[in-house]
Short mmCIF file of C-alpha atoms in Angstrom, two decimals:
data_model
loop_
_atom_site.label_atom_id
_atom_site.label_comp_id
_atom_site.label_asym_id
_atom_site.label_seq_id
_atom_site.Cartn_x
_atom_site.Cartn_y
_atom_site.Cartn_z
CA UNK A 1 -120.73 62.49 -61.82
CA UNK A 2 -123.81 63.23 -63.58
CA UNK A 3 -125.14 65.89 -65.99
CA UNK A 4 -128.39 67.63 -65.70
CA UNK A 5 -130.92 65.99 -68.26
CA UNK A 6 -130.01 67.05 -72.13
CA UNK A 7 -126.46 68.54 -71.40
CA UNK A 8 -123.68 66.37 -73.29
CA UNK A 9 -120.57 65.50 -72.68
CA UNK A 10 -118.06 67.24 -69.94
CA UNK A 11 -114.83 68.80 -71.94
CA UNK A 12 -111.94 67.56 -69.70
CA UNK A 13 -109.43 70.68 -68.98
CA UNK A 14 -106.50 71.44 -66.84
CA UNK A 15 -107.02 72.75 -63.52
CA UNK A 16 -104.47 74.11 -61.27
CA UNK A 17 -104.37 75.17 -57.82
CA UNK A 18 -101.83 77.07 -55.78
CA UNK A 19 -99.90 74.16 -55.44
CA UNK A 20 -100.79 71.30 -58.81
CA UNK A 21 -101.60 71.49 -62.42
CA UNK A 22 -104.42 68.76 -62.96
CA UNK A 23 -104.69 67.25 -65.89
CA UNK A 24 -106.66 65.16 -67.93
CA UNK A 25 -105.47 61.79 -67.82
CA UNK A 26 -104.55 60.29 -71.33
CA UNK A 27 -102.63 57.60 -72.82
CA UNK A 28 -99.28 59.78 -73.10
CA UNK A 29 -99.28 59.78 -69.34
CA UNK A 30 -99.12 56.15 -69.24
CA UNK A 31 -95.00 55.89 -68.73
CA UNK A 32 -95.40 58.64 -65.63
CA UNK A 33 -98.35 56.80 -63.96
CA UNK A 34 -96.96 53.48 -64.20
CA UNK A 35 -93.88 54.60 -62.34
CA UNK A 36 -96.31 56.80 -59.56
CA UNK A 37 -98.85 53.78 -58.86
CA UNK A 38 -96.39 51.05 -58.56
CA UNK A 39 -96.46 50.20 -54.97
CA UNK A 40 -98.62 47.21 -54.32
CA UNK A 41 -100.21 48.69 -51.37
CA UNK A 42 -102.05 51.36 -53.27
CA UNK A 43 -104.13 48.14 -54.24
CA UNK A 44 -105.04 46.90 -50.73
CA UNK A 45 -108.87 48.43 -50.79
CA UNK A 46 -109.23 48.92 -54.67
CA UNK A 47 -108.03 45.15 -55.67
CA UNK A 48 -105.71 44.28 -57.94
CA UNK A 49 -101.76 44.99 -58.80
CA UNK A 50 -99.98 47.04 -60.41
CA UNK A 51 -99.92 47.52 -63.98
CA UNK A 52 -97.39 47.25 -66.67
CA UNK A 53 -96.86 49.94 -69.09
CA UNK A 54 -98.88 48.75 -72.12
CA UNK A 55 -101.68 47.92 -69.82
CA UNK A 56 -102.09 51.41 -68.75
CA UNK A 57 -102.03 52.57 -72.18
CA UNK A 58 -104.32 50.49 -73.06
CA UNK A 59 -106.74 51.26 -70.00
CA UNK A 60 -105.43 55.13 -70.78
CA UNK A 61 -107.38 55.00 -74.19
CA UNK A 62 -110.58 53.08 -72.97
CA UNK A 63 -111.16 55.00 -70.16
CA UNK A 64 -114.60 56.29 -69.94
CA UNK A 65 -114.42 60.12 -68.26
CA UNK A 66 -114.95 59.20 -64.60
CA UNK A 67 -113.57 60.73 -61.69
CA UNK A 68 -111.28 58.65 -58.83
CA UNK A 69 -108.58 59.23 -57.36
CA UNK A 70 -105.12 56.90 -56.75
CA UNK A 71 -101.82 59.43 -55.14
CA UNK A 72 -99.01 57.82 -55.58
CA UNK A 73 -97.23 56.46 -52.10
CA UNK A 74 -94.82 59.18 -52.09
CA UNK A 75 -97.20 61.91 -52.50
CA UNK A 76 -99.52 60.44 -49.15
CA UNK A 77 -99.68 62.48 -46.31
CA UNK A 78 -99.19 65.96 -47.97
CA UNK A 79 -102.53 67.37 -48.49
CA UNK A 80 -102.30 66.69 -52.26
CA UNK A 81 -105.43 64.18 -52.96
CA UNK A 82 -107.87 66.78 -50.63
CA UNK A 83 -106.53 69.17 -52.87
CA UNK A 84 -107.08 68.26 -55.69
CA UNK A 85 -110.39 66.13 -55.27
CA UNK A 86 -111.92 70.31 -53.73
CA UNK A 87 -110.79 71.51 -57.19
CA UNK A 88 -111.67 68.94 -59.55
CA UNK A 89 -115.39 69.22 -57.44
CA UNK A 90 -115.27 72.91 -57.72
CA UNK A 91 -114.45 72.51 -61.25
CA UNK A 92 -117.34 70.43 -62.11
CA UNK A 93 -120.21 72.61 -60.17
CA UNK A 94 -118.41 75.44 -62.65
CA UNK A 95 -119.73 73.16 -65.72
CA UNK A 96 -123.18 72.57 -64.22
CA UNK A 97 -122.69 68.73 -63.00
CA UNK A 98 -125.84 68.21 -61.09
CA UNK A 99 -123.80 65.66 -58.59
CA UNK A 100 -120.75 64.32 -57.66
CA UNK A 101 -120.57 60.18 -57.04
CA UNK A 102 -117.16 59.02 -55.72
CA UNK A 103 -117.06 54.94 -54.46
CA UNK A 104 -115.29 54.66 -51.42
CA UNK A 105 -113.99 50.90 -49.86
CA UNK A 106 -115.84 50.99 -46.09
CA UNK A 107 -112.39 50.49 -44.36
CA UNK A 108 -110.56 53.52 -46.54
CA UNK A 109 -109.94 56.08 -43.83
CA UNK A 110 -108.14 58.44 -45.97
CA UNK A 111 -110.07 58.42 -49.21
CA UNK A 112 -113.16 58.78 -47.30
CA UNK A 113 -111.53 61.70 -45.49
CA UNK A 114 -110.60 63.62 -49.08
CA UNK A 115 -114.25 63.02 -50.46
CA UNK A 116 -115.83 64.84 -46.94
CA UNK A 117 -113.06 67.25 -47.51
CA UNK A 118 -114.57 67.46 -50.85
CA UNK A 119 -117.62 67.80 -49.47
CA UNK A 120 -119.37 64.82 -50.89
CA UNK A 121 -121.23 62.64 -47.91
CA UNK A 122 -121.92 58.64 -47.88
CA UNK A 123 -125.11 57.23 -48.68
CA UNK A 124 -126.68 54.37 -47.72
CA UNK A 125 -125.92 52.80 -50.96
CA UNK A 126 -123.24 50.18 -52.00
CA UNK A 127 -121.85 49.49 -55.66
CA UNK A 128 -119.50 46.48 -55.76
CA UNK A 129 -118.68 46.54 -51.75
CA UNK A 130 -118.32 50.30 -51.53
CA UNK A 131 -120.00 53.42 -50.28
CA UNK A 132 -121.67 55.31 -52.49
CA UNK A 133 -120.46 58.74 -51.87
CA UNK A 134 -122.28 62.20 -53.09
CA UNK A 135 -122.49 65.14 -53.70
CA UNK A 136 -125.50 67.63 -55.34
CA UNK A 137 -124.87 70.65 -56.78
CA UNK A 138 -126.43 73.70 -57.11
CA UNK A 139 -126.64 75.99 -59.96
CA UNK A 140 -123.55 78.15 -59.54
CA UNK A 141 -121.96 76.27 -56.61
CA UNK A 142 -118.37 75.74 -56.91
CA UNK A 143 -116.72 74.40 -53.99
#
């Protein structure tokens, strides 16, 4: 996501929807998200494995504030991810984010399928053998 020119940092808050309360990931959650992303096939278009507990801690407190998305396998299939990738995006036209940037893997039906939802369209640029995805806001526009 970016910021229009001179604006600082985004304040991450909760967001909730009729169904989920959103919140801003942090090192505390690392126990509950190791558990939720521990099926190896999450990894098949992001790379990688799973990680242990004081890995995600440690990633937890490095993180930079970026948006993505990972649902847990159990949590597929429901709705959930379009969800909540239409409210975090509504969210952020609320705080004035002049775009939205996801990176989608070319063969990831679903997660291309939440960021349309989401209303963010591909480009014809690639970052690291993805699809840069986007979306620009307008003052006021928040979904």
């Amino acid at each position: 996501m970016t910021r229009p020119a001179g604006r600082g940092a985004i304040a991450a808050e909760p967001i909730r929807t009729s169904r989920l309360d959103l919140r801003p990931l942090r090192a505390k959650h690392a126990a509950e998200m190791t558990t939720a992303l521990a099926d190896p096939g999450l990894y098949a278009f992001i790379g990688g494995a799973p990680l242990s507990l004081a890995e995600n801690r440690a990633r937890f407190e490095r993180m930079p504030a970026e948006v993505a998305w990972v649902l847990g396998t159990p949590w597929q299939g429901r709705g959930i991810a379009t969800e909540a990738a239409r409210a975090l995006v509504a969210w952020l036209g609320r705080q004035r984010v002049a775009t939205v940037i996801a990176h989608i893997h070319p063969g990831h039906a679903a997660s291309a399928a939440v960021s349309a939802a989401a209303g963010l369209d591909p480009t014809s640029q690639w970052h690291e053998g993805e699809v840069r995805w986007q979306r620009s806001m307008t003052p006021g526009q928040a979904g």
